[in-house]
Amino acid sequence: MKRILLCALSIGSAFCQSAVGQTGYGVMGVPPPGYGTPPPPPGYGTTPSVPAYPNALPPSSVSSNVTAPPGYVDPYASAPQPGQVSSYAPQGVSSYSAAPTASGAYGAKSTAPNMVNFNNLEAYYRYMAPNHGGLNGANTIGATLTVALFNPLYLKFGASWGSGDGGGVSGATRANYDFATIQAGAGFHTSLINDRLTFVAEAGLIYASLKAQNSSVSFSDGSIYVRPALRFTPLDWLELQAGVTVTSADRYDSKILDVTAYFRLLPMFDIGVGGDFGDTTRAFRTSLRLRW
């Protein structure tokens, strides 16, 4: 009996040593690794990928999924669709945009050169009709040069020459006559209300000479003149001008009212039509004006 019991104990001890040598757990109460803890989330222990934005600038071009920077926005317009906003202003877009102005609206700034300038050369043809009954009309040509000084001053120079026929009672006596003028003056200009309306005032000297054959209507007269005027541009291609010239002349026009309309043909070239109405003569003229 003792031999049988010792054999059983020997077999059980060998079995236990074999089990402990194979696993090492479960015999002495030690749990296996990870027993009782939840599994880690997917990707745990790997390096995360960081997107380039915002560490890099967003795309500069405006595409279907990139919205342009905000400019002028109509408060009554529908809200835009959400999307990425580019930090770069696309070409032609400003963040300080103003409300658009209707094209051709009165008072609006224009990109065209202003017709009212004080650097120009004007050549004209003028038909002058003296109020004296013994003289017929004279065909006259002339030119004026305007040169701008420091704002708002300018200089003006001009000269004209013409010839006509003299007439007598029932045409019994007829004689030719020559008429010439020379002018030099200075003036200043200033805007009224807006840039489209300009007030001009100039003063200077004018010399007029009329020489007729077989007539007592000849004279030479030098005088001082003063001319206030208004220059108005209701349209970018149209200038209206009106002025009054007052002189100290005795035998020539002491007061002349002049009106002229200039029409822009090219960016720096105009054509004008107008008239002069004085107490001694009246005239109608057409002119070509070059501005720079």
JSON list of C-alpha atoms in Angstrom, two decimals, residues 46-282:
[
{"chain": "A", "resi": 46, "resn": "THR", "atom": "CA", "xyz": [1.86, 54.86, -35.07]},
{"chain": "A", "resi": 47, "resn": "THR", "atom": "CA", "xyz": [2.97, 58.44, -36.01]},
{"chain": "A", "resi": 48, "resn": "PRO", "atom": "CA", "xyz": [-0.10, 60.61, -36.91]},
{"chain": "A", "resi": 49, "resn": "SER", "atom": "CA", "xyz": [-0.16, 62.45, -40.27]},
{"chain": "A", "resi": 50, "resn": "VAL", "atom": "CA", "xyz": [-0.53, 66.27, -39.91]},
{"chain": "A", "resi": 51, "resn": "PRO", "atom": "CA", "xyz": [-2.19, 68.15, -42.82]},
{"chain": "A", "resi": 52, "resn": "ALA", "atom": "CA", "xyz": [-0.19, 70.96, -44.50]},
{"chain": "A", "resi": 53, "resn": "TYR", "atom": "CA", "xyz": [-2.92, 73.53, -43.75]},
{"chain": "A", "resi": 54, "resn": "PRO", "atom": "CA", "xyz": [-2.79, 75.70, -41.60]},
{"chain": "A", "resi": 55, "resn": "ASN", "atom": "CA", "xyz": [1.00, 75.22, -41.33]},
{"chain": "A", "resi": 56, "resn": "ALA", "atom": "CA", "xyz": [1.12, 76.22, -45.03]},
{"chain": "A", "resi": 57, "resn": "LEU", "atom": "CA", "xyz": [-0.76, 78.98, -46.87]},
{"chain": "A", "resi": 58, "resn": "PRO", "atom": "CA", "xyz": [-4.05, 78.05, -48.50]},
{"chain": "A", "resi": 59, "resn": "PRO", "atom": "CA", "xyz": [-4.26, 77.88, -52.28]},
{"chain": "A", "resi": 60, "resn": "SER", "atom": "CA", "xyz": [-3.87, 81.26, -53.99]},
{"chain": "A", "resi": 61, "resn": "SER", "atom": "CA", "xyz": [-6.08, 80.65, -57.02]},
{"chain": "A", "resi": 62, "resn": "VAL", "atom": "CA", "xyz": [-9.84, 80.82, -56.91]},
{"chain": "A", "resi": 63, "resn": "SER", "atom": "CA", "xyz": [-11.48, 77.58, -58.03]},
{"chain": "A", "resi": 64, "resn": "SER", "atom": "CA", "xyz": [-14.82, 75.88, -57.57]},
{"chain": "A", "resi": 65, "resn": "ASN", "atom": "CA", "xyz": [-13.97, 74.99, -53.97]},
{"chain": "A", "resi": 66, "resn": "VAL", "atom": "CA", "xyz": [-12.09, 78.22, -53.11]},
{"chain": "A", "resi": 67, "resn": "THR", "atom": "CA", "xyz": [-14.03, 81.44, -52.54]},
{"chain": "A", "resi": 68, "resn": "ALA", "atom": "CA", "xyz": [-12.51, 84.82, -53.47]},
{"chain": "A", "resi": 69, "resn": "PRO", "atom": "CA", "xyz": [-11.77, 87.32, -50.65]},
{"chain": "A", "resi": 70, "resn": "PRO", "atom": "CA", "xyz": [-14.76, 89.51, -49.78]},
{"chain": "A", "resi": 71, "resn": "GLY", "atom": "CA", "xyz": [-15.04, 92.78, -51.68]},
{"chain": "A", "resi": 72, "resn": "TYR", "atom": "CA", "xyz": [-18.10, 94.95, -52.22]},
{"chain": "A", "resi": 73, "resn": "VAL", "atom": "CA", "xyz": [-21.13, 92.86, -51.30]},
{"chain": "A", "resi": 74, "resn": "ASP", "atom": "CA", "xyz": [-24.71, 93.73, -52.10]},
{"chain": "A", "resi": 75, "resn": "PRO", "atom": "CA", "xyz": [-26.52, 93.62, -48.72]},
{"chain": "A", "resi": 76, "resn": "TYR", "atom": "CA", "xyz": [-29.64, 92.28, -50.47]},
{"chain": "A", "resi": 77, "resn": "ALA", "atom": "CA", "xyz": [-27.86, 89.50, -52.34]},
{"chain": "A", "resi": 78, "resn": "SER", "atom": "CA", "xyz": [-28.24, 85.89, -51.26]},
{"chain": "A", "resi": 79, "resn": "ALA", "atom": "CA", "xyz": [-25.54, 84.47, -49.01]},
{"chain": "A", "resi": 80, "resn": "PRO", "atom": "CA", "xyz": [-22.69, 82.67, -50.84]},
{"chain": "A", "resi": 81, "resn": "GLN", "atom": "CA", "xyz": [-22.11, 78.96, -50.47]},
{"chain": "A", "resi": 82, "resn": "PRO", "atom": "CA", "xyz": [-19.59, 78.06, -47.74]},
{"chain": "A", "resi": 83, "resn": "GLY", "atom": "CA", "xyz": [-16.12, 77.09, -48.81]},
{"chain": "A", "resi": 84, "resn": "GLN", "atom": "CA", "xyz": [-12.44, 77.73, -48.35]},
{"chain": "A", "resi": 85, "resn": "VAL", "atom": "CA", "xyz": [-11.32, 81.37, -48.44]},
{"chain": "A", "resi": 86, "resn": "SER", "atom": "CA", "xyz": [-8.04, 82.16, -50.15]},
{"chain": "A", "resi": 87, "resn": "SER", "atom": "CA", "xyz": [-5.66, 84.51, -48.35]},
{"chain": "A", "resi": 88, "resn": "TYR", "atom": "CA", "xyz": [-4.41, 85.87, -51.66]},
{"chain": "A", "resi": 89, "resn": "ALA", "atom": "CA", "xyz": [-6.42, 88.56, -53.47]},
{"chain": "A", "resi": 90, "resn": "PRO", "atom": "CA", "xyz": [-6.86, 87.44, -57.09]},
{"chain": "A", "resi": 91, "resn": "GLN", "atom": "CA", "xyz": [-5.73, 89.78, -59.81]},
{"chain": "A", "resi": 92, "resn": "GLY", "atom": "CA", "xyz": [-8.12, 92.71, -60.25]},
{"chain": "A", "resi": 93, "resn": "VAL", "atom": "CA", "xyz": [-9.83, 92.21, -56.88]},
{"chain": "A", "resi": 94, "resn": "SER", "atom": "CA", "xyz": [-9.33, 94.69, -54.06]},
{"chain": "A", "resi": 95, "resn": "SER", "atom": "CA", "xyz": [-10.42, 94.33, -50.47]},
{"chain": "A", "resi": 96, "resn": "TYR", "atom": "CA", "xyz": [-11.36, 98.01, -50.43]},
{"chain": "A", "resi": 97, "resn": "SER", "atom": "CA", "xyz": [-13.80, 97.94, -53.30]},
{"chain": "A", "resi": 98, "resn": "ALA", "atom": "CA", "xyz": [-16.42, 100.67, -53.45]},
{"chain": "A", "resi": 99, "resn": "ALA", "atom": "CA", "xyz": [-19.92, 100.52, -54.79]},
{"chain": "A", "resi": 100, "resn": "PRO", "atom": "CA", "xyz": [-19.89, 100.62, -58.60]},
{"chain": "A", "resi": 101, "resn": "THR", "atom": "CA", "xyz": [-20.94, 103.87, -60.26]},
{"chain": "A", "resi": 102, "resn": "ALA", "atom": "CA", "xyz": [-23.14, 103.86, -63.30]},
{"chain": "A", "resi": 103, "resn": "SER", "atom": "CA", "xyz": [-21.24, 104.58, -66.48]},
{"chain": "A", "resi": 104, "resn": "GLY", "atom": "CA", "xyz": [-21.77, 108.09, -67.78]},
{"chain": "A", "resi": 105, "resn": "ALA", "atom": "CA", "xyz": [-23.49, 109.26, -64.61]},
{"chain": "A", "resi": 106, "resn": "TYR", "atom": "CA", "xyz": [-23.27, 112.97, -63.89]},
{"chain": "A", "resi": 107, "resn": "GLY", "atom": "CA", "xyz": [-20.50, 113.79, -61.44]},
{"chain": "A", "resi": 108, "resn": "ALA", "atom": "CA", "xyz": [-18.75, 110.44, -61.88]},
{"chain": "A", "resi": 109, "resn": "LYS", "atom": "CA", "xyz": [-15.01, 110.27, -62.31]},
{"chain": "A", "resi": 110, "resn": "SER", "atom": "CA", "xyz": [-13.98, 109.46, -65.81]},
{"chain": "A", "resi": 111, "resn": "THR", "atom": "CA", "xyz": [-10.88, 107.76, -67.06]},
{"chain": "A", "resi": 112, "resn": "ALA", "atom": "CA", "xyz": [-10.86, 109.82, -70.25]},
{"chain": "A", "resi": 113, "resn": "PRO", "atom": "CA", "xyz": [-8.62, 112.96, -70.42]},
{"chain": "A", "resi": 114, "resn": "ASN", "atom": "CA", "xyz": [-10.43, 116.07, -69.24]},
{"chain": "A", "resi": 115, "resn": "MET", "atom": "CA", "xyz": [-11.33, 118.41, -72.11]},
{"chain": "A", "resi": 116, "resn": "VAL", "atom": "CA", "xyz": [-10.86, 121.41, -69.80]},
{"chain": "A", "resi": 117, "resn": "ASN", "atom": "CA", "xyz": [-7.10, 121.81, -69.78]},
{"chain": "A", "resi": 118, "resn": "PHE", "atom": "CA", "xyz": [-4.66, 124.70, -70.09]},
{"chain": "A", "resi": 119, "resn": "ASN", "atom": "CA", "xyz": [-2.05, 123.27, -72.43]},
{"chain": "A", "resi": 120, "resn": "ASN", "atom": "CA", "xyz": [-3.50, 123.55, -75.90]},
{"chain": "A", "resi": 121, "resn": "LEU", "atom": "CA", "xyz": [-3.08, 125.07, -79.34]},
{"chain": "A", "resi": 122, "resn": "GLU", "atom": "CA", "xyz": [-6.19, 126.23, -81.20]},
{"chain": "A", "resi": 123, "resn": "ALA", "atom": "CA", "xyz": [-6.41, 127.31, -84.84]},
{"chain": "A", "resi": 124, "resn": "TYR", "atom": "CA", "xyz": [-9.62, 128.82, -86.17]},
{"chain": "A", "resi": 125, "resn": "TYR", "atom": "CA", "xyz": [-11.40, 130.32, -89.13]},
{"chain": "A", "resi": 126, "resn": "ARG", "atom": "CA", "xyz": [-13.55, 133.34, -88.27]},
{"chain": "A", "resi": 127, "resn": "TYR", "atom": "CA", "xyz": [-16.00, 135.25, -90.40]},
{"chain": "A", "resi": 128, "resn": "MET", "atom": "CA", "xyz": [-16.22, 138.76, -88.97]},
{"chain": "A", "resi": 129, "resn": "ALA", "atom": "CA", "xyz": [-18.98, 141.15, -89.93]},
{"chain": "A", "resi": 130, "resn": "PRO", "atom": "CA", "xyz": [-18.45, 144.77, -88.80]},
{"chain": "A", "resi": 131, "resn": "ASN", "atom": "CA", "xyz": [-21.52, 146.64, -87.69]},
{"chain": "A", "resi": 132, "resn": "HIS", "atom": "CA", "xyz": [-20.35, 149.65, -89.71]},
{"chain": "A", "resi": 133, "resn": "GLY", "atom": "CA", "xyz": [-22.54, 149.94, -92.77]},
{"chain": "A", "resi": 134, "resn": "GLY", "atom": "CA", "xyz": [-19.66, 150.85, -95.05]},
{"chain": "A", "resi": 135, "resn": "LEU", "atom": "CA", "xyz": [-17.77, 147.54, -94.60]},
{"chain": "A", "resi": 136, "resn": "ASN", "atom": "CA", "xyz": [-18.62, 144.04, -95.69]},
{"chain": "A", "resi": 137, "resn": "GLY", "atom": "CA", "xyz": [-17.63, 140.89, -93.85]},
{"chain": "A", "resi": 138, "resn": "ALA", "atom": "CA", "xyz": [-14.01, 139.74, -93.50]},
{"chain": "A", "resi": 139, "resn": "ASN", "atom": "CA", "xyz": [-12.57, 136.23, -93.69]},
{"chain": "A", "resi": 140, "resn": "THR", "atom": "CA", "xyz": [-10.18, 135.83, -90.77]},
{"chain": "A", "resi": 141, "resn": "ILE", "atom": "CA", "xyz": [-7.76, 133.12, -89.65]},
{"chain": "A", "resi": 142, "resn": "GLY", "atom": "CA", "xyz": [-6.03, 132.99, -86.30]},
{"chain": "A", "resi": 143, "resn": "ALA", "atom": "CA", "xyz": [-4.55, 130.88, -83.53]},
{"chain": "A", "resi": 144, "resn": "THR", "atom": "CA", "xyz": [-4.24, 130.94, -79.74]},
{"chain": "A", "resi": 145, "resn": "LEU", "atom": "CA", "xyz": [-1.69, 129.20, -77.54]},
{"chain": "A", "resi": 146, "resn": "THR", "atom": "CA", "xyz": [-2.44, 128.42, -73.88]},
{"chain": "A", "resi": 147, "resn": "VAL", "atom": "CA", "xyz": [0.39, 127.32, -71.60]},
{"chain": "A", "resi": 148, "resn": "ALA", "atom": "CA", "xyz": [-0.18, 126.16, -68.01]},
{"chain": "A", "resi": 149, "resn": "LEU", "atom": "CA", "xyz": [2.06, 127.50, -65.27]},
{"chain": "A", "resi": 150, "resn": "PHE", "atom": "CA", "xyz": [2.03, 126.20, -61.71]},
{"chain": "A", "resi": 151, "resn": "ASN", "atom": "CA", "xyz": [-1.54, 125.48, -60.73]},
{"chain": "A", "resi": 152, "resn": "PRO", "atom": "CA", "xyz": [-3.86, 127.40, -61.11]},
{"chain": "A", "resi": 153, "resn": "LEU", "atom": "CA", "xyz": [-2.15, 129.99, -63.37]},
{"chain": "A", "resi": 154, "resn": "TYR", "atom": "CA", "xyz": [-1.71, 129.95, -67.14]},
{"chain": "A", "resi": 155, "resn": "LEU", "atom": "CA", "xyz": [-0.56, 132.18, -70.02]},
{"chain": "A", "resi": 156, "resn": "LYS", "atom": "CA", "xyz": [-2.41, 132.87, -73.25]},
{"chain": "A", "resi": 157, "resn": "PHE", "atom": "CA", "xyz": [-1.19, 134.28, -76.56]},
{"chain": "A", "resi": 158, "resn": "GLY", "atom": "CA", "xyz": [-3.13, 134.86, -79.76]},
{"chain": "A", "resi": 159, "resn": "ALA", "atom": "CA", "xyz": [-3.09, 136.53, -83.17]},
{"chain": "A", "resi": 160, "resn": "SER", "atom": "CA", "xyz": [-5.46, 136.80, -86.12]},
{"chain": "A", "resi": 161, "resn": "TRP", "atom": "CA", "xyz": [-5.54, 138.34, -89.57]},
{"chain": "A", "resi": 162, "resn": "GLY", "atom": "CA", "xyz": [-8.26, 138.81, -92.17]},
{"chain": "A", "resi": 163, "resn": "SER", "atom": "CA", "xyz": [-9.36, 140.86, -95.15]},
{"chain": "A", "resi": 164, "resn": "GLY", "atom": "CA", "xyz": [-12.69, 142.05, -96.52]},
{"chain": "A", "resi": 165, "resn": "ASP", "atom": "CA", "xyz": [-14.40, 144.37, -98.95]},
{"chain": "A", "resi": 166, "resn": "GLY", "atom": "CA", "xyz": [-15.61, 147.89, -98.35]},
{"chain": "A", "resi": 167, "resn": "GLY", "atom": "CA", "xyz": [-18.93, 149.05, -99.69]},
{"chain": "A", "resi": 168, "resn": "GLY", "atom": "CA", "xyz": [-20.40, 152.47, -100.40]},
{"chain": "A", "resi": 169, "resn": "VAL", "atom": "CA", "xyz": [-23.82, 153.81, -101.13]},
{"chain": "A", "resi": 170, "resn": "SER", "atom": "CA", "xyz": [-25.39, 151.46, -103.69]},
{"chain": "A", "resi": 171, "resn": "GLY", "atom": "CA", "xyz": [-21.94, 149.98, -104.20]},
{"chain": "A", "resi": 172, "resn": "ALA", "atom": "CA", "xyz": [-20.62, 153.10, -105.89]},
{"chain": "A", "resi": 173, "resn": "THR", "atom": "CA", "xyz": [-17.30, 152.90, -104.05]},
{"chain": "A", "resi": 174, "resn": "ARG", "atom": "CA", "xyz": [-15.66, 149.66, -103.01]},
{"chain": "A", "resi": 175, "resn": "ALA", "atom": "CA", "xyz": [-12.30, 149.11, -101.32]},
{"chain": "A", "resi": 176, "resn": "ASN", "atom": "CA", "xyz": [-10.50, 146.25, -99.59]},
{"chain": "A", "resi": 177, "resn": "TYR", "atom": "CA", "xyz": [-9.52, 146.38, -95.93]},
{"chain": "A", "resi": 178, "resn": "ASP", "atom": "CA", "xyz": [-7.29, 144.37, -93.61]},
{"chain": "A", "resi": 179, "resn": "PHE", "atom": "CA", "xyz": [-8.05, 143.54, -89.99]},
{"chain": "A", "resi": 180, "resn": "ALA", "atom": "CA", "xyz": [-5.56, 142.13, -87.46]},
{"chain": "A", "resi": 181, "resn": "THR", "atom": "CA", "xyz": [-5.39, 141.51, -83.70]},
{"chain": "A", "resi": 182, "resn": "ILE", "atom": "CA", "xyz": [-2.64, 140.52, -81.25]},
{"chain": "A", "resi": 183, "resn": "GLN", "atom": "CA", "xyz": [-3.36, 139.31, -77.72]},
{"chain": "A", "resi": 184, "resn": "ALA", "atom": "CA", "xyz": [-1.28, 138.41, -74.65]},
{"chain": "A", "resi": 185, "resn": "GLY", "atom": "CA", "xyz": [-2.59, 137.70, -71.17]},
{"chain": "A", "resi": 186, "resn": "ALA", "atom": "CA", "xyz": [-2.52, 135.59, -68.03]},
{"chain": "A", "resi": 187, "resn": "GLY", "atom": "CA", "xyz": [-5.26, 133.97, -66.01]},
{"chain": "A", "resi": 188, "resn": "PHE", "atom": "CA", "xyz": [-6.26, 131.54, -63.32]},
{"chain": "A", "resi": 189, "resn": "HIS", "atom": "CA", "xyz": [-8.86, 128.77, -63.04]},
{"chain": "A", "resi": 190, "resn": "THR", "atom": "CA", "xyz": [-10.72, 126.99, -60.25]},
{"chain": "A", "resi": 191, "resn": "SER", "atom": "CA", "xyz": [-13.34, 124.24, -60.06]},
{"chain": "A", "resi": 192, "resn": "LEU", "atom": "CA", "xyz": [-16.90, 125.02, -59.01]},
{"chain": "A", "resi": 193, "resn": "ILE", "atom": "CA", "xyz": [-19.12, 122.36, -57.40]},
{"chain": "A", "resi": 194, "resn": "ASN", "atom": "CA", "xyz": [-17.13, 119.57, -59.10]},
{"chain": "A", "resi": 195, "resn": "ASP", "atom": "CA", "xyz": [-14.46, 119.02, -61.74]},
{"chain": "A", "resi": 196, "resn": "ARG", "atom": "CA", "xyz": [-16.94, 119.39, -64.58]},
{"chain": "A", "resi": 197, "resn": "LEU", "atom": "CA", "xyz": [-17.57, 123.10, -63.98]},
{"chain": "A", "resi": 198, "resn": "THR", "atom": "CA", "xyz": [-14.56, 125.46, -64.10]},
{"chain": "A", "resi": 199, "resn": "PHE", "atom": "CA", "xyz": [-14.39, 129.20, -63.58]},
{"chain": "A", "resi": 200, "resn": "VAL", "atom": "CA", "xyz": [-11.74, 131.04, -65.60]},
{"chain": "A", "resi": 201, "resn": "ALA", "atom": "CA", "xyz": [-10.59, 134.66, -65.34]},
{"chain": "A", "resi": 202, "resn": "GLU", "atom": "CA", "xyz": [-7.88, 136.22, -67.46]},
{"chain": "A", "resi": 203, "resn": "ALA", "atom": "CA", "xyz": [-6.54, 139.70, -68.14]},
{"chain": "A", "resi": 204, "resn": "GLY", "atom": "CA", "xyz": [-4.03, 141.15, -70.58]},
{"chain": "A", "resi": 205, "resn": "LEU", "atom": "CA", "xyz": [-3.41, 143.39, -73.55]},
{"chain": "A", "resi": 206, "resn": "ILE", "atom": "CA", "xyz": [-5.03, 143.35, -76.98]},
{"chain": "A", "resi": 207, "resn": "TYR", "atom": "CA", "xyz": [-4.12, 145.34, -80.06]},
{"chain": "A", "resi": 208, "resn": "ALA", "atom": "CA", "xyz": [-6.54, 145.71, -82.99]},
{"chain": "A", "resi": 209, "resn": "SER", "atom": "CA", "xyz": [-5.90, 147.34, -86.35]},
{"chain": "A", "resi": 210, "resn": "LEU", "atom": "CA", "xyz": [-8.18, 147.97, -89.31]},
{"chain": "A", "resi": 211, "resn": "LYS", "atom": "CA", "xyz": [-6.77, 149.49, -92.48]},
{"chain": "A", "resi": 212, "resn": "ALA", "atom": "CA", "xyz": [-9.16, 150.30, -95.32]},
{"chain": "A", "resi": 213, "resn": "GLN", "atom": "CA", "xyz": [-8.51, 151.95, -98.67]},
{"chain": "A", "resi": 214, "resn": "ASN", "atom": "CA", "xyz": [-10.51, 155.02, -99.66]},
{"chain": "A", "resi": 215, "resn": "SER", "atom": "CA", "xyz": [-12.40, 154.90, -96.38]},
{"chain": "A", "resi": 216, "resn": "SER", "atom": "CA", "xyz": [-12.39, 156.82, -93.11]},
{"chain": "A", "resi": 217, "resn": "VAL", "atom": "CA", "xyz": [-13.06, 153.70, -91.04]},
{"chain": "A", "resi": 218, "resn": "SER", "atom": "CA", "xyz": [-9.37, 152.88, -90.47]},
{"chain": "A", "resi": 219, "resn": "PHE", "atom": "CA", "xyz": [-8.08, 152.70, -86.88]},
{"chain": "A", "resi": 220, "resn": "SER", "atom": "CA", "xyz": [-5.45, 151.20, -84.59]},
{"chain": "A", "resi": 221, "resn": "ASP", "atom": "CA", "xyz": [-6.34, 150.63, -80.96]},
{"chain": "A", "resi": 222, "resn": "GLY", "atom": "CA", "xyz": [-4.47, 149.07, -78.04]},
{"chain": "A", "resi": 223, "resn": "SER", "atom": "CA", "xyz": [-6.38, 148.25, -74.87]},
{"chain": "A", "resi": 224, "resn": "ILE", "atom": "CA", "xyz": [-6.51, 146.25, -71.67]},
{"chain": "A", "resi": 225, "resn": "TYR", "atom": "CA", "xyz": [-8.99, 143.41, -71.50]},
{"chain": "A", "resi": 226, "resn": "VAL", "atom": "CA", "xyz": [-10.55, 141.29, -68.75]},
{"chain": "A", "resi": 227, "resn": "ARG", "atom": "CA", "xyz": [-12.42, 138.08, -69.53]},
{"chain": "A", "resi": 228, "resn": "PRO", "atom": "CA", "xyz": [-14.32, 135.97, -66.97]},
{"chain": "A", "resi": 229, "resn": "ALA", "atom": "CA", "xyz": [-15.71, 132.71, -68.36]},
{"chain": "A", "resi": 230, "resn": "LEU", "atom": "CA", "xyz": [-17.23, 129.34, -67.47]},
{"chain": "A", "resi": 231, "resn": "ARG", "atom": "CA", "xyz": [-16.17, 126.02, -68.95]},
{"chain": "A", "resi": 232, "resn": "PHE", "atom": "CA", "xyz": [-18.60, 123.13, -68.49]},
{"chain": "A", "resi": 233, "resn": "THR", "atom": "CA", "xyz": [-18.27, 119.47, -69.54]},
{"chain": "A", "resi": 234, "resn": "PRO", "atom": "CA", "xyz": [-21.71, 117.81, -69.24]},
{"chain": "A", "resi": 235, "resn": "LEU", "atom": "CA", "xyz": [-20.36, 114.80, -71.17]},
{"chain": "A", "resi": 236, "resn": "ASP", "atom": "CA", "xyz": [-16.88, 113.35, -71.56]},
{"chain": "A", "resi": 237, "resn": "TRP", "atom": "CA", "xyz": [-16.86, 114.31, -75.24]},
{"chain": "A", "resi": 238, "resn": "LEU", "atom": "CA", "xyz": [-18.48, 117.77, -74.98]},
{"chain": "A", "resi": 239, "resn": "GLU", "atom": "CA", "xyz": [-17.30, 121.09, -73.54]},
{"chain": "A", "resi": 240, "resn": "LEU", "atom": "CA", "xyz": [-19.43, 124.23, -73.41]},
{"chain": "A", "resi": 241, "resn": "GLN", "atom": "CA", "xyz": [-17.71, 127.57, -72.91]},
{"chain": "A", "resi": 242, "resn": "ALA", "atom": "CA", "xyz": [-19.12, 131.06, -72.40]},
{"chain": "A", "resi": 243, "resn": "GLY", "atom": "CA", "xyz": [-17.34, 134.30, -71.50]},
{"chain": "A", "resi": 244, "resn": "VAL", "atom": "CA", "xyz": [-17.55, 138.08, -71.55]},
{"chain": "A", "resi": 245, "resn": "THR", "atom": "CA", "xyz": [-14.58, 140.20, -72.67]},
{"chain": "A", "resi": 246, "resn": "VAL", "atom": "CA", "xyz": [-14.51, 143.80, -71.44]},
{"chain": "A", "resi": 247, "resn": "THR", "atom": "CA", "xyz": [-11.88, 146.12, -72.95]},
{"chain": "A", "resi": 248, "resn": "SER", "atom": "CA", "xyz": [-10.81, 149.74, -72.66]},
{"chain": "A", "resi": 249, "resn": "ALA", "atom": "CA", "xyz": [-10.97, 150.17, -76.47]},
{"chain": "A", "resi": 250, "resn": "ASP", "atom": "CA", "xyz": [-12.52, 153.32, -77.91]},
{"chain": "A", "resi": 251, "resn": "ARG", "atom": "CA", "xyz": [-12.91, 152.38, -81.57]},
{"chain": "A", "resi": 252, "resn": "TYR", "atom": "CA", "xyz": [-13.08, 148.62, -81.24]},
{"chain": "A", "resi": 253, "resn": "ASP", "atom": "CA", "xyz": [-15.38, 146.27, -79.34]},
{"chain": "A", "resi": 254, "resn": "SER", "atom": "CA", "xyz": [-15.55, 147.33, -75.70]},
{"chain": "A", "resi": 255, "resn": "LYS", "atom": "CA", "xyz": [-17.74, 144.33, -74.78]},
{"chain": "A", "resi": 256, "resn": "ILE", "atom": "CA", "xyz": [-17.80, 140.91, -76.48]},
{"chain": "A", "resi": 257, "resn": "LEU", "atom": "CA", "xyz": [-19.94, 137.93, -75.54]},
{"chain": "A", "resi": 258, "resn": "ASP", "atom": "CA", "xyz": [-18.44, 134.63, -76.80]},
{"chain": "A", "resi": 259, "resn": "VAL", "atom": "CA", "xyz": [-19.97, 131.14, -76.77]},
{"chain": "A", "resi": 260, "resn": "THR", "atom": "CA", "xyz": [-18.27, 127.96, -78.00]},
{"chain": "A", "resi": 261, "resn": "ALA", "atom": "CA", "xyz": [-18.99, 124.24, -78.07]},
{"chain": "A", "resi": 262, "resn": "TYR", "atom": "CA", "xyz": [-16.10, 121.77, -78.39]},
{"chain": "A", "resi": 263, "resn": "PHE", "atom": "CA", "xyz": [-16.58, 118.17, -79.48]},
{"chain": "A", "resi": 264, "resn": "ARG", "atom": "CA", "xyz": [-13.93, 115.51, -78.82]},
{"chain": "A", "resi": 265, "resn": "LEU", "atom": "CA", "xyz": [-12.84, 113.70, -81.97]},
{"chain": "A", "resi": 266, "resn": "LEU", "atom": "CA", "xyz": [-9.71, 112.00, -80.59]},
{"chain": "A", "resi": 267, "resn": "PRO", "atom": "CA", "xyz": [-8.37, 111.70, -77.02]},
{"chain": "A", "resi": 268, "resn": "MET", "atom": "CA", "xyz": [-6.35, 114.94, -77.49]},
{"chain": "A", "resi": 269, "resn": "PHE", "atom": "CA", "xyz": [-8.10, 116.56, -80.46]},
{"chain": "A", "resi": 270, "resn": "ASP", "atom": "CA", "xyz": [-11.33, 118.62, -80.55]},
{"chain": "A", "resi": 271, "resn": "ILE", "atom": "CA", "xyz": [-13.40, 120.54, -83.05]},
{"chain": "A", "resi": 272, "resn": "GLY", "atom": "CA", "xyz": [-15.24, 123.69, -81.96]},
{"chain": "A", "resi": 273, "resn": "VAL", "atom": "CA", "xyz": [-17.98, 125.96, -83.26]},
{"chain": "A", "resi": 274, "resn": "GLY", "atom": "CA", "xyz": [-19.05, 129.27, -81.78]},
{"chain": "A", "resi": 275, "resn": "GLY", "atom": "CA", "xyz": [-19.68, 132.96, -82.16]},
{"chain": "A", "resi": 276, "resn": "ASP", "atom": "CA", "xyz": [-18.57, 136.37, -80.86]},
{"chain": "A", "resi": 277, "resn": "PHE", "atom": "CA", "xyz": [-21.04, 139.18, -80.41]},
{"chain": "A", "resi": 278, "resn": "GLY", "atom": "CA", "xyz": [-19.60, 142.64, -79.75]},
{"chain": "A", "resi": 279, "resn": "ASP", "atom": "CA", "xyz": [-20.81, 146.21, -79.91]},
{"chain": "A", "resi": 280, "resn": "THR", "atom": "CA", "xyz": [-18.70, 146.88, -83.03]},
{"chain": "A", "resi": 281, "resn": "THR", "atom": "CA", "xyz": [-18.36, 143.48, -84.71]},
{"chain": "A", "resi": 282, "resn": "ARG", "atom": "CA", "xyz": [-19.98, 140.07, -84.72]}
]
